[in-house]
C-alpha cells in the first residue's frame, strides 16, 4: 500500500489516535536496549528511571513539532499509549505538557489491547490508530478501525503505513 492511501477514508468525523513510544519519541528503541542488558522487559520496567528515560527522549521525524502545530486546528486527536507503570504514565503526561502539547493522553494498561480501551466501533470504525507495533495495527484493523503502521520499512506491503505524522498537517 502507498503511504497516505488511507487519507481517502478521512472525513470531518475521523478520530486520530497516535501512539507515543516509537512514533513520537524514541523510548521504545532505548527500552529494548535496557531490557537486553538486564534480562528482559519485566526487569527493565522495575529499574528504569521513567523521568530520565522519557525526558531524555528524542522526537522521531518531527512528531512533536507536528503535534504542537496541529493541536490547535485538529481537535479530533488523542495520544493512545501503553504504559507499564503509573510512573511511566505520569512522566509521559508531564513530558508532553512541558513540550507545549496539550492533546489528551489515554493510558492503556499492560496486556490490554488499545482497541479494548478505545473501541473503534464507538466511532463507527472511523478511528485511525498510528502505531509502530504491527500487532497493535492488526488488532485495531480487526476491531473495525483504520490501523496505520508507523515505519521506515519500504518492504511492508500488507498494512497501511506512514513514515511521519506529516499527514496530520493536511487534515482540515
GROMACS .gro file of N, CA and C in nm:
model
  516
    1UNK      N    1   0.084  -0.118   0.000
    1UNK     CA    2   0.000   0.000   0.000
    1UNK      C    3   0.088   0.124   0.000
    2UNK      N    4   0.039   0.228  -0.065
    2UNK     CA    5   0.114   0.353  -0.070
    2UNK      C    6   0.094   0.433   0.058
    3UNK      N    7   0.198   0.508   0.093
    3UNK     CA    8   0.187   0.597   0.208
    3UNK      C    9   0.075   0.696   0.181
    4UNK      N   10  -0.005   0.722   0.280
    4UNK     CA   11  -0.117   0.816   0.275
    4UNK      C   12  -0.237   0.763   0.198
    5UNK      N   13  -0.239   0.635   0.157
    5UNK     CA   14  -0.355   0.584   0.085
    5UNK      C   15  -0.480   0.587   0.171
    6UNK      N   16  -0.465   0.593   0.301
    6UNK     CA   17  -0.580   0.593   0.391
    6UNK      C   18  -0.648   0.730   0.397
    7UNK      N   19  -0.584   0.834   0.345
    7UNK     CA   20  -0.642   0.968   0.354
    7UNK      C   21  -0.775   0.978   0.280
    8UNK      N   22  -0.798   0.891   0.183
    8UNK     CA   23  -0.927   0.893   0.115
    8UNK      C   24  -1.040   0.841   0.205
    9UNK      N   25  -1.004   0.784   0.320
    9UNK     CA   26  -1.103   0.737   0.416
    9UNK      C   27  -1.137   0.843   0.520
   10UNK      N   28  -1.061   0.951   0.520
   10UNK     CA   29  -1.073   1.055   0.622
   10UNK      C   30  -1.191   1.148   0.591
   11UNK      N   31  -1.264   1.184   0.696
   11UNK     CA   32  -1.368   1.287   0.683
   11UNK      C   33  -1.369   1.371   0.811
   12UNK      N   34  -1.465   1.459   0.824
   12UNK     CA   35  -1.468   1.551   0.938
   12UNK      C   36  -1.500   1.483   1.070
   13UNK      N   37  -1.539   1.358   1.065
   13UNK     CA   38  -1.570   1.284   1.188
   13UNK      C   39  -1.456   1.193   1.233
   14UNK      N   40  -1.354   1.178   1.151
   14UNK     CA   41  -1.246   1.085   1.181
   14UNK      C   42  -1.173   1.124   1.309
   15UNK      N   43  -1.151   1.026   1.395
   15UNK     CA   44  -1.076   1.043   1.519
   15UNK      C   45  -0.937   0.987   1.497
   16UNK      N   46  -0.835   1.058   1.545
   16UNK     CA   47  -0.695   1.018   1.526
   16UNK      C   48  -0.636   0.979   1.660
   17UNK      N   49  -0.587   0.857   1.669
   17UNK     CA   50  -0.520   0.805   1.788
   17UNK      C   51  -0.374   0.785   1.751
   18UNK      N   52  -0.285   0.851   1.824
   18UNK     CA   53  -0.143   0.846   1.792
   18UNK      C   54  -0.069   0.782   1.909
   19UNK      N   55   0.007   0.678   1.880
   19UNK     CA   56   0.092   0.613   1.980
   19UNK      C   57   0.207   0.706   2.017
   20UNK      N   58   0.260   0.694   2.135
   20UNK     CA   59   0.372   0.778   2.178
   20UNK      C   60   0.506   0.709   2.154
   21UNK      N   61   0.526   0.592   2.217
   21UNK     CA   62   0.656   0.523   2.211
   21UNK      C   63   0.680   0.466   2.073
   22UNK      N   64   0.786   0.511   2.009
   22UNK     CA   65   0.820   0.460   1.877
   22UNK      C   66   0.756   0.537   1.763
   23UNK      N   67   0.665   0.629   1.794
   23UNK     CA   68   0.603   0.715   1.693
   23UNK      C   69   0.641   0.861   1.721
   24UNK      N   70   0.622   0.903   1.844
   24UNK     CA   71   0.653   1.042   1.881
   24UNK      C   72   0.794   1.056   1.938
   25UNK      N   73   0.830   0.964   2.026
   25UNK     CA   74   0.962   0.969   2.090
   25UNK      C   75   1.027   0.831   2.088
   26UNK      N   76   1.159   0.830   2.100
   26UNK     CA   77   1.238   0.707   2.080
   26UNK      C   78   1.251   0.618   2.203
   27UNK      N   79   1.156   0.622   2.293
   27UNK     CA   80   1.163   0.544   2.416
   27UNK      C   81   1.165   0.394   2.393
   28UNK      N   82   1.093   0.348   2.294
   28UNK     CA   83   1.080   0.203   2.270
   28UNK      C   84   1.214   0.140   2.233
   29UNK      N   85   1.284   0.203   2.142
   29UNK     CA   86   1.414   0.152   2.099
   29UNK      C   87   1.511   0.147   2.218
   30UNK      N   88   1.514   0.252   2.297
   30UNK     CA   89   1.605   0.256   2.412
   30UNK      C   90   1.563   0.158   2.520
   31UNK      N   91   1.433   0.135   2.535
   31UNK     CA   92   1.384   0.040   2.632
   31UNK      C   93   1.428  -0.102   2.596
   32UNK      N   94   1.427  -0.133   2.468
   32UNK     CA   95   1.471  -0.265   2.421
   32UNK      C   96   1.618  -0.289   2.455
   33UNK      N   97   1.699  -0.186   2.442
   33UNK     CA   98   1.841  -0.197   2.476
   33UNK      C   99   1.858  -0.226   2.625
   34UNK      N  100   1.786  -0.152   2.708
   34UNK     CA  101   1.793  -0.173   2.853
   34UNK      C  102   1.748  -0.315   2.887
   35UNK      N  103   1.639  -0.360   2.828
   35UNK     CA  104   1.586  -0.494   2.856
   35UNK      C  105   1.687  -0.602   2.820
   36UNK      N  106   1.758  -0.584   2.710
   36UNK     CA  107   1.858  -0.683   2.671
   36UNK      C  108   1.976  -0.686   2.768
   37UNK      N  109   2.001  -0.577   2.836
   37UNK     CA  110   2.113  -0.569   2.931
   37UNK      C  111   2.079  -0.626   3.067
   38UNK      N  112   1.950  -0.623   3.103
   38UNK     CA  113   1.911  -0.664   3.239
   38UNK      C  114   1.831  -0.794   3.243
   39UNK      N  115   1.815  -0.860   3.129
   39UNK     CA  116   1.749  -0.990   3.129
   39UNK      C  117   1.602  -0.989   3.095
   40UNK      N  118   1.552  -0.885   3.035
   40UNK     CA  119   1.414  -0.884   2.989
   40UNK      C  120   1.339  -0.757   3.025
   41UNK      N  121   1.223  -0.744   2.963
   41UNK     CA  122   1.143  -0.622   2.983
   41UNK      C  123   1.088  -0.611   3.124
   42UNK      N  124   1.047  -0.723   3.181
   42UNK     CA  125   0.990  -0.719   3.316
   42UNK      C  126   1.089  -0.660   3.416
   43UNK      N  127   1.213  -0.701   3.405
   43UNK     CA  128   1.318  -0.648   3.493
   43UNK      C  129   1.347  -0.501   3.460
   44UNK      N  130   1.348  -0.469   3.330
   44UNK     CA  131   1.376  -0.331   3.287
   44UNK      C  132   1.272  -0.235   3.341
   45UNK      N  133   1.144  -0.273   3.337
   45UNK     CA  134   1.038  -0.184   3.384
   45UNK      C  135   1.055  -0.148   3.531
   46UNK      N  136   1.112  -0.239   3.609
   46UNK     CA  137   1.135  -0.213   3.751
   46UNK      C  138   1.253  -0.119   3.774
   47UNK      N  139   1.350  -0.123   3.682
   47UNK     CA  140   1.474  -0.048   3.701
   47UNK      C  141   1.477   0.089   3.635
   48UNK      N  142   1.395   0.109   3.536
   48UNK     CA  143   1.401   0.234   3.459
   48UNK      C  144   1.359   0.353   3.544
   49UNK      N  145   1.440   0.457   3.538
   49UNK     CA  146   1.401   0.587   3.594
   49UNK      C  147   1.316   0.653   3.486
   50UNK      N  148   1.184   0.649   3.501
   50UNK     CA  149   1.093   0.692   3.395
   50UNK      C  150   1.110   0.839   3.362
   51UNK      N  151   1.136   0.921   3.462
   51UNK     CA  152   1.156   1.063   3.434
   51UNK      C  153   1.276   1.082   3.341
   52UNK      N  154   1.388   1.021   3.377
   52UNK     CA  155   1.509   1.035   3.295
   52UNK      C  156   1.488   0.973   3.157
   53UNK      N  157   1.426   0.857   3.155
   53UNK     CA  158   1.407   0.784   3.029
   53UNK      C  159   1.322   0.866   2.930
   54UNK      N  160   1.213   0.919   2.978
   54UNK     CA  161   1.122   0.993   2.890
   54UNK      C  162   1.176   1.132   2.858
   55UNK      N  163   1.227   1.202   2.957
   55UNK     CA  164   1.274   1.339   2.935
   55UNK      C  165   1.404   1.345   2.854
   56UNK      N  166   1.475   1.235   2.843
   56UNK     CA  167   1.595   1.234   2.759
   56UNK      C  168   1.564   1.183   2.617
   57UNK      N  169   1.437   1.160   2.589
   57UNK     CA  170   1.396   1.108   2.459
   57UNK      C  171   1.415   1.210   2.349
   58UNK      N  172   1.434   1.158   2.230
   58UNK     CA  173   1.442   1.239   2.108
   58UNK      C  174   1.313   1.218   2.029
   59UNK      N  175   1.266   1.326   1.969
   59UNK     CA  176   1.147   1.311   1.887
   59UNK      C  177   1.182   1.237   1.758
   60UNK      N  178   1.083   1.170   1.704
   60UNK     CA  179   1.100   1.091   1.582
   60UNK      C  180   1.034   1.166   1.466
   61UNK      N  181   1.111   1.191   1.361
   61UNK     CA  182   1.060   1.253   1.237
   61UNK      C  183   0.972   1.376   1.263
   62UNK      N  184   1.017   1.463   1.352
   62UNK     CA  185   0.947   1.588   1.383
   62UNK      C  186   0.807   1.568   1.441
   63UNK      N  187   0.781   1.453   1.500
   63UNK     CA  188   0.647   1.423   1.551
   63UNK      C  189   0.598   1.526   1.652
   64UNK      N  190   0.683   1.567   1.745
   64UNK     CA  191   0.639   1.663   1.846
   64UNK      C  192   0.610   1.798   1.783
   65UNK      N  193   0.693   1.840   1.691
   65UNK     CA  194   0.670   1.966   1.621
   65UNK      C  195   0.536   1.963   1.548
   66UNK      N  196   0.507   1.852   1.483
   66UNK     CA  197   0.382   1.839   1.408
   66UNK      C  198   0.263   1.840   1.503
   67UNK      N  199   0.271   1.766   1.615
   67UNK     CA  200   0.161   1.764   1.711
   67UNK      C  201   0.138   1.904   1.770
   68UNK      N  202   0.245   1.972   1.802
   68UNK     CA  203   0.235   2.108   1.857
   68UNK      C  204   0.163   2.200   1.758
   69UNK      N  205   0.193   2.182   1.632
   69UNK     CA  206   0.133   2.265   1.526
   69UNK      C  207  -0.015   2.233   1.504
   70UNK      N  208  -0.049   2.106   1.494
   70UNK     CA  209  -0.186   2.069   1.454
   70UNK      C  210  -0.286   2.067   1.570
   71UNK      N  211  -0.239   2.068   1.693
   71UNK     CA  212  -0.331   2.055   1.806
   71UNK      C  213  -0.432   2.170   1.813
   72UNK      N  214  -0.399   2.284   1.757
   72UNK     CA  215  -0.488   2.399   1.763
   72UNK      C  216  -0.598   2.394   1.659
   73UNK      N  217  -0.575   2.324   1.549
   73UNK     CA  218  -0.676   2.317   1.444
   73UNK      C  219  -0.746   2.181   1.438
   74UNK      N  220  -0.683   2.077   1.488
   74UNK     CA  221  -0.737   1.942   1.480
   74UNK      C  222  -0.776   1.896   1.620
   75UNK      N  223  -0.904   1.903   1.651
   75UNK     CA  224  -0.950   1.871   1.787
   75UNK      C  225  -0.989   1.724   1.803
   76UNK      N  226  -0.984   1.647   1.694
   76UNK     CA  227  -1.023   1.506   1.699
   76UNK      C  228  -0.898   1.419   1.707
   77UNK      N  229  -0.810   1.452   1.799
   77UNK     CA  230  -0.683   1.379   1.810
   77UNK      C  231  -0.655   1.348   1.957
   78UNK      N  232  -0.603   1.227   1.980
   78UNK     CA  233  -0.563   1.187   2.114
   78UNK      C  234  -0.437   1.103   2.103
   79UNK      N  235  -0.361   1.103   2.210
   79UNK     CA  236  -0.244   1.015   2.221
   79UNK      C  237  -0.290   0.891   2.296
   80UNK      N  238  -0.266   0.774   2.239
   80UNK     CA  239  -0.308   0.647   2.297
   80UNK      C  240  -0.184   0.565   2.321
   81UNK      N  241  -0.146   0.549   2.448
   81UNK     CA  242  -0.016   0.491   2.478
   81UNK      C  243  -0.023   0.381   2.583
   82UNK      N  244   0.051   0.276   2.559
   82UNK     CA  245   0.063   0.166   2.655
   82UNK      C  246   0.163   0.208   2.762
   83UNK      N  247   0.125   0.190   2.888
   83UNK     CA  248   0.214   0.222   2.999
   83UNK      C  249   0.230   0.099   3.086
   84UNK      N  250   0.353   0.077   3.131
   84UNK     CA  251   0.383  -0.042   3.211
   84UNK      C  252   0.379  -0.013   3.359
   85UNK      N  253   0.390   0.115   3.396
   85UNK     CA  254   0.382   0.154   3.537
   85UNK      C  255   0.308   0.288   3.545
   86UNK      N  256   0.259   0.321   3.663
   86UNK     CA  257   0.195   0.451   3.684
   86UNK      C  258   0.297   0.564   3.669
   87UNK      N  259   0.421   0.539   3.711
   87UNK     CA  260   0.525   0.642   3.695
   87UNK      C  261   0.548   0.673   3.547
   88UNK      N  262   0.549   0.571   3.464
   88UNK     CA  263   0.567   0.593   3.321
   88UNK      C  264   0.454   0.681   3.267
   89UNK      N  265   0.330   0.649   3.304
   89UNK     CA  266   0.215   0.726   3.257
   89UNK      C  267   0.226   0.872   3.301
   90UNK      N  268   0.260   0.893   3.427
   90UNK     CA  269   0.273   1.029   3.481
   90UNK      C  270   0.382   1.107   3.410
   91UNK      N  271   0.496   1.045   3.388
   91UNK     CA  272   0.607   1.115   3.324
   91UNK      C  273   0.579   1.149   3.178
   92UNK      N  274   0.504   1.063   3.109
   92UNK     CA  275   0.467   1.095   2.971
   92UNK      C  276   0.379   1.219   2.967
   93UNK      N  277   0.283   1.225   3.058
   93UNK     CA  278   0.195   1.342   3.063
   93UNK      C  279   0.277   1.467   3.092
   94UNK      N  280   0.363   1.461   3.192
   94UNK     CA  281   0.446   1.577   3.225
   94UNK      C  282   0.534   1.619   3.108
   95UNK      N  283   0.593   1.521   3.041
   95UNK     CA  284   0.681   1.549   2.928
   95UNK      C  285   0.606   1.621   2.816
   96UNK      N  286   0.491   1.568   2.778
   96UNK     CA  287   0.416   1.630   2.668
   96UNK      C  288   0.366   1.769   2.705
   97UNK      N  289   0.327   1.789   2.829
   97UNK     CA  290   0.283   1.923   2.871
   97UNK      C  291   0.400   2.020   2.870
   98UNK      N  292   0.518   1.975   2.909
   98UNK     CA  293   0.637   2.062   2.903
   98UNK      C  294   0.677   2.092   2.759
   99UNK      N  295   0.637   2.007   2.667
   99UNK     CA  296   0.663   2.030   2.525
   99UNK      C  297   0.554   2.118   2.462
  100UNK      N  298   0.464   2.171   2.545
  100UNK     CA  299   0.350   2.252   2.498
  100UNK      C  300   0.257   2.174   2.406
  101UNK      N  301   0.241   2.048   2.435
  101UNK     CA  302   0.145   1.963   2.365
  101UNK      C  303   0.037   1.926   2.466
  102UNK      N  304  -0.086   1.969   2.437
  102UNK     CA  305  -0.196   1.954   2.533
  102UNK      C  306  -0.304   1.860   2.482
  103UNK      N  307  -0.270   1.778   2.387
  103UNK     CA  308  -0.360   1.676   2.334
  103UNK      C  309  -0.389   1.576   2.446
  104UNK      N  310  -0.516   1.532   2.460
  104UNK     CA  311  -0.548   1.432   2.563
  104UNK      C  312  -0.463   1.306   2.547
  105UNK      N  313  -0.422   1.250   2.660
  105UNK     CA  314  -0.341   1.128   2.662
  105UNK      C  315  -0.420   1.018   2.730
  106UNK      N  316  -0.442   0.910   2.659
  106UNK     CA  317  -0.513   0.794   2.713
  106UNK      C  318  -0.411   0.687   2.744
  107UNK      N  319  -0.411   0.640   2.867
  107UNK     CA  320  -0.317   0.538   2.911
  107UNK      C  321  -0.380   0.400   2.901
  108UNK      N  322  -0.308   0.310   2.838
  108UNK     CA  323  -0.353   0.172   2.823
  108UNK      C  324  -0.270   0.085   2.917
  109UNK      N  325  -0.335   0.009   3.005
  109UNK     CA  326  -0.260  -0.077   3.097
  109UNK      C  327  -0.185  -0.188   3.024
  110UNK      N  328  -0.084  -0.245   3.091
  110UNK     CA  329  -0.012  -0.357   3.029
  110UNK      C  330  -0.106  -0.474   2.999
  111UNK      N  331  -0.077  -0.541   2.890
  111UNK     CA  332  -0.151  -0.662   2.850
  111UNK      C  333  -0.298  -0.637   2.816
  112UNK      N  334  -0.333  -0.510   2.791
  112UNK     CA  335  -0.468  -0.476   2.746
  112UNK      C  336  -0.452  -0.414   2.608
  113UNK      N  337  -0.535  -0.455   2.514
  113UNK     CA  338  -0.521  -0.400   2.379
  113UNK      C  339  -0.577  -0.258   2.374
  114UNK      N  340  -0.520  -0.181   2.285
  114UNK     CA  341  -0.565  -0.042   2.267
  114UNK      C  342  -0.710  -0.038   2.221
  115UNK      N  343  -0.750  -0.138   2.141
  115UNK     CA  344  -0.888  -0.141   2.092
  115UNK      C  345  -0.989  -0.181   2.199
  116UNK      N  346  -0.942  -0.229   2.312
  116UNK     CA  347  -1.030  -0.256   2.425
  116UNK      C  348  -1.056  -0.127   2.502
  117UNK      N  349  -0.953  -0.046   2.516
  117UNK     CA  350  -0.966   0.081   2.590
  117UNK      C  351  -1.041   0.183   2.507
  118UNK      N  352  -1.004   0.198   2.381
  118UNK     CA  353  -1.074   0.287   2.287
  118UNK      C  354  -1.126   0.198   2.175
  119UNK      N  355  -1.256   0.178   2.171
  119UNK     CA  356  -1.313   0.088   2.073
  119UNK      C  357  -1.345   0.162   1.943
  120UNK      N  358  -1.281   0.120   1.834
  120UNK     CA  359  -1.307   0.186   1.705
  120UNK      C  360  -1.456   0.187   1.668
  121UNK      N  361  -1.530   0.085   1.711
  121UNK     CA  362  -1.673   0.078   1.680
  121UNK      C  363  -1.749   0.197   1.739
  122UNK      N  364  -1.701   0.252   1.848
  122UNK     CA  365  -1.765   0.368   1.909
  122UNK      C  366  -1.767   0.485   1.812
  123UNK      N  367  -1.666   0.493   1.728
  123UNK     CA  368  -1.655   0.599   1.627
  123UNK      C  369  -1.706   0.551   1.490
  124UNK      N  370  -1.784   0.447   1.490
  124UNK     CA  371  -1.836   0.393   1.364
  124UNK      C  372  -1.725   0.339   1.275
  125UNK      N  373  -1.614   0.295   1.338
  125UNK     CA  374  -1.499   0.246   1.262
  125UNK      C  375  -1.417   0.359   1.201
  126UNK      N  376  -1.456   0.482   1.228
  126UNK     CA  377  -1.392   0.599   1.170
  126UNK      C  378  -1.285   0.653   1.265
  127UNK      N  379  -1.199   0.563   1.311
  127UNK     CA  380  -1.091   0.599   1.404
  127UNK      C  381  -0.961   0.541   1.349
  128UNK      N  382  -0.863   0.629   1.333
  128UNK     CA  383  -0.731   0.590   1.283
  128UNK      C  384  -0.635   0.576   1.400
  129UNK      N  385  -0.564   0.465   1.405
  129UNK     CA  386  -0.456   0.446   1.501
  129UNK      C  387  -0.325   0.443   1.424
  130UNK      N  388  -0.233   0.531   1.462
  130UNK     CA  389  -0.098   0.529   1.406
  130UNK      C  390  -0.007   0.471   1.514
  131UNK      N  391   0.054   0.356   1.485
  131UNK     CA  392   0.133   0.284   1.585
  131UNK      C  393   0.252   0.217   1.515
  132UNK      N  394   0.363   0.205   1.586
  132UNK     CA  395   0.481   0.140   1.529
  132UNK      C  396   0.481  -0.011   1.551
  133UNK      N  397   0.388  -0.061   1.625
  133UNK     CA  398   0.381  -0.205   1.652
  133UNK      C  399   0.277  -0.269   1.561
  134UNK      N  400   0.323  -0.360   1.478
  134UNK     CA  401   0.237  -0.426   1.381
  134UNK      C  402   0.118  -0.493   1.449
  135UNK      N  403   0.141  -0.557   1.564
  135UNK     CA  404   0.032  -0.629   1.631
  135UNK      C  405  -0.079  -0.534   1.675
  136UNK      N  406  -0.044  -0.410   1.714
  136UNK     CA  407  -0.146  -0.314   1.753
  136UNK      C  408  -0.227  -0.267   1.632
  137UNK      N  409  -0.159  -0.249   1.520
  137UNK     CA  410  -0.225  -0.206   1.397
  137UNK      C  411  -0.321  -0.315   1.349
  138UNK      N  412  -0.277  -0.439   1.350
  138UNK     CA  413  -0.361  -0.551   1.307
  138UNK      C  414  -0.483  -0.565   1.398
  139UNK      N  415  -0.461  -0.555   1.529
  139UNK     CA  416  -0.572  -0.564   1.624
  139UNK      C  417  -0.672  -0.451   1.600
  140UNK      N  418  -0.622  -0.330   1.576
  140UNK     CA  419  -0.710  -0.215   1.551
  140UNK      C  420  -0.793  -0.240   1.424
  141UNK      N  421  -0.727  -0.288   1.319
  141UNK     CA  422  -0.799  -0.321   1.195
  141UNK      C  423  -0.905  -0.428   1.219
  142UNK      N  424  -0.868  -0.532   1.294
  142UNK     CA  425  -0.960  -0.642   1.323
  142UNK      C  426  -1.077  -0.598   1.411
  143UNK      N  427  -1.059  -0.487   1.482
  143UNK     CA  428  -1.165  -0.433   1.568
  143UNK      C  429  -1.251  -0.330   1.495
  144UNK      N  430  -1.227  -0.315   1.365
  144UNK     CA  431  -1.311  -0.227   1.284
  144UNK      C  432  -1.256  -0.088   1.261
  145UNK      N  433  -1.136  -0.060   1.310
  145UNK     CA  434  -1.075   0.071   1.291
  145UNK      C  435  -0.984   0.074   1.169
  146UNK      N  436  -0.915   0.185   1.153
  146UNK     CA  437  -0.820   0.204   1.044
  146UNK      C  438  -0.682   0.211   1.106
  147UNK      N  439  -0.609   0.101   1.099
  147UNK     CA  440  -0.475   0.094   1.156
  147UNK      C  441  -0.371   0.136   1.055
  148UNK      N  442  -0.275   0.217   1.100
  148UNK     CA  443  -0.169   0.266   1.014
  148UNK      C  444  -0.035   0.239   1.084
  149UNK      N  445   0.050   0.166   1.017
  149UNK     CA  446   0.181   0.132   1.073
  149UNK      C  447   0.280   0.246   1.051
  150UNK      N  448   0.343   0.290   1.158
  150UNK     CA  449   0.447   0.393   1.153
  150UNK      C  450   0.579   0.319   1.133
  151UNK      N  451   0.635   0.330   1.013
  151UNK     CA  452   0.754   0.251   0.981
  151UNK      C  453   0.836   0.318   0.872
  152UNK      N  454   0.962   0.286   0.870
  152UNK     CA  455   1.051   0.328   0.761
  152UNK      C  456   1.070   0.214   0.661
  153UNK      N  457   1.013   0.098   0.691
  153UNK     CA  458   1.031  -0.023   0.611
  153UNK      C  459   0.954  -0.014   0.480
  154UNK      N  460   1.026  -0.006   0.371
  154UNK     CA  461   0.964   0.001   0.239
  154UNK      C  462   0.905  -0.133   0.197
  155UNK      N  463   0.949  -0.243   0.258
  155UNK     CA  464   0.906  -0.376   0.217
  155UNK      C  465   0.766  -0.410   0.265
  156UNK      N  466   0.719  -0.342   0.370
  156UNK     CA  467   0.586  -0.371   0.425
  156UNK      C  468   0.480  -0.342   0.319
  157UNK      N  469   0.407  -0.444   0.275
  157UNK     CA  470   0.309  -0.428   0.167
  157UNK      C  471   0.166  -0.446   0.216
  158UNK      N  472   0.146  -0.516   0.323
  158UNK     CA  473   0.011  -0.555   0.363
  158UNK      C  474  -0.065  -0.449   0.441
  159UNK      N  475   0.005  -0.366   0.517
  159UNK     CA  476  -0.061  -0.269   0.604
  159UNK      C  477  -0.048  -0.127   0.549
  160UNK      N  478  -0.146  -0.044   0.583
  160UNK     CA  479  -0.132   0.099   0.555
  160UNK      C  480  -0.014   0.146   0.638
  161UNK      N  481   0.059   0.245   0.587
  161UNK     CA  482   0.178   0.287   0.661
  161UNK      C  483   0.208   0.435   0.637
  162UNK      N  484   0.282   0.492   0.730
  162UNK     CA  485   0.335   0.627   0.719
  162UNK      C  486   0.475   0.629   0.778
  163UNK      N  487   0.555   0.724   0.735
  163UNK     CA  488   0.691   0.742   0.787
  163UNK      C  489   0.698   0.858   0.886
  164UNK      N  490   0.595   0.941   0.885
  164UNK     CA  491   0.590   1.055   0.977
  164UNK      C  492   0.444   1.091   1.001
  165UNK      N  493   0.423   1.184   1.093
  165UNK     CA  494   0.289   1.233   1.122
  165UNK      C  495   0.254   1.353   1.034
  166UNK      N  496   0.333   1.378   0.933
  166UNK     CA  497   0.313   1.493   0.846
  166UNK      C  498   0.173   1.495   0.783
  167UNK      N  499   0.111   1.380   0.764
  167UNK     CA  500  -0.023   1.375   0.706
  167UNK      C  501  -0.122   1.455   0.788
  168UNK      N  502  -0.099   1.470   0.919
  168UNK     CA  503  -0.190   1.546   1.005
  168UNK      C  504  -0.200   1.691   0.962
  169UNK      N  505  -0.094   1.743   0.903
  169UNK     CA  506  -0.094   1.882   0.855
  169UNK      C  507  -0.192   1.901   0.739
  170UNK      N  508  -0.226   1.795   0.668
  170UNK     CA  509  -0.312   1.802   0.550
  170UNK      C  510  -0.461   1.795   0.586
  171UNK      N  511  -0.490   1.761   0.710
  171UNK     CA  512  -0.628   1.739   0.750
  171UNK      C  513  -0.692   1.870   0.795
  172UNK      N  514  -0.812   1.891   0.750
  172UNK     CA  515  -0.884   2.015   0.782
  172UNK      C  516  -0.979   1.993   0.898
   0.00000   0.00000   0.00000
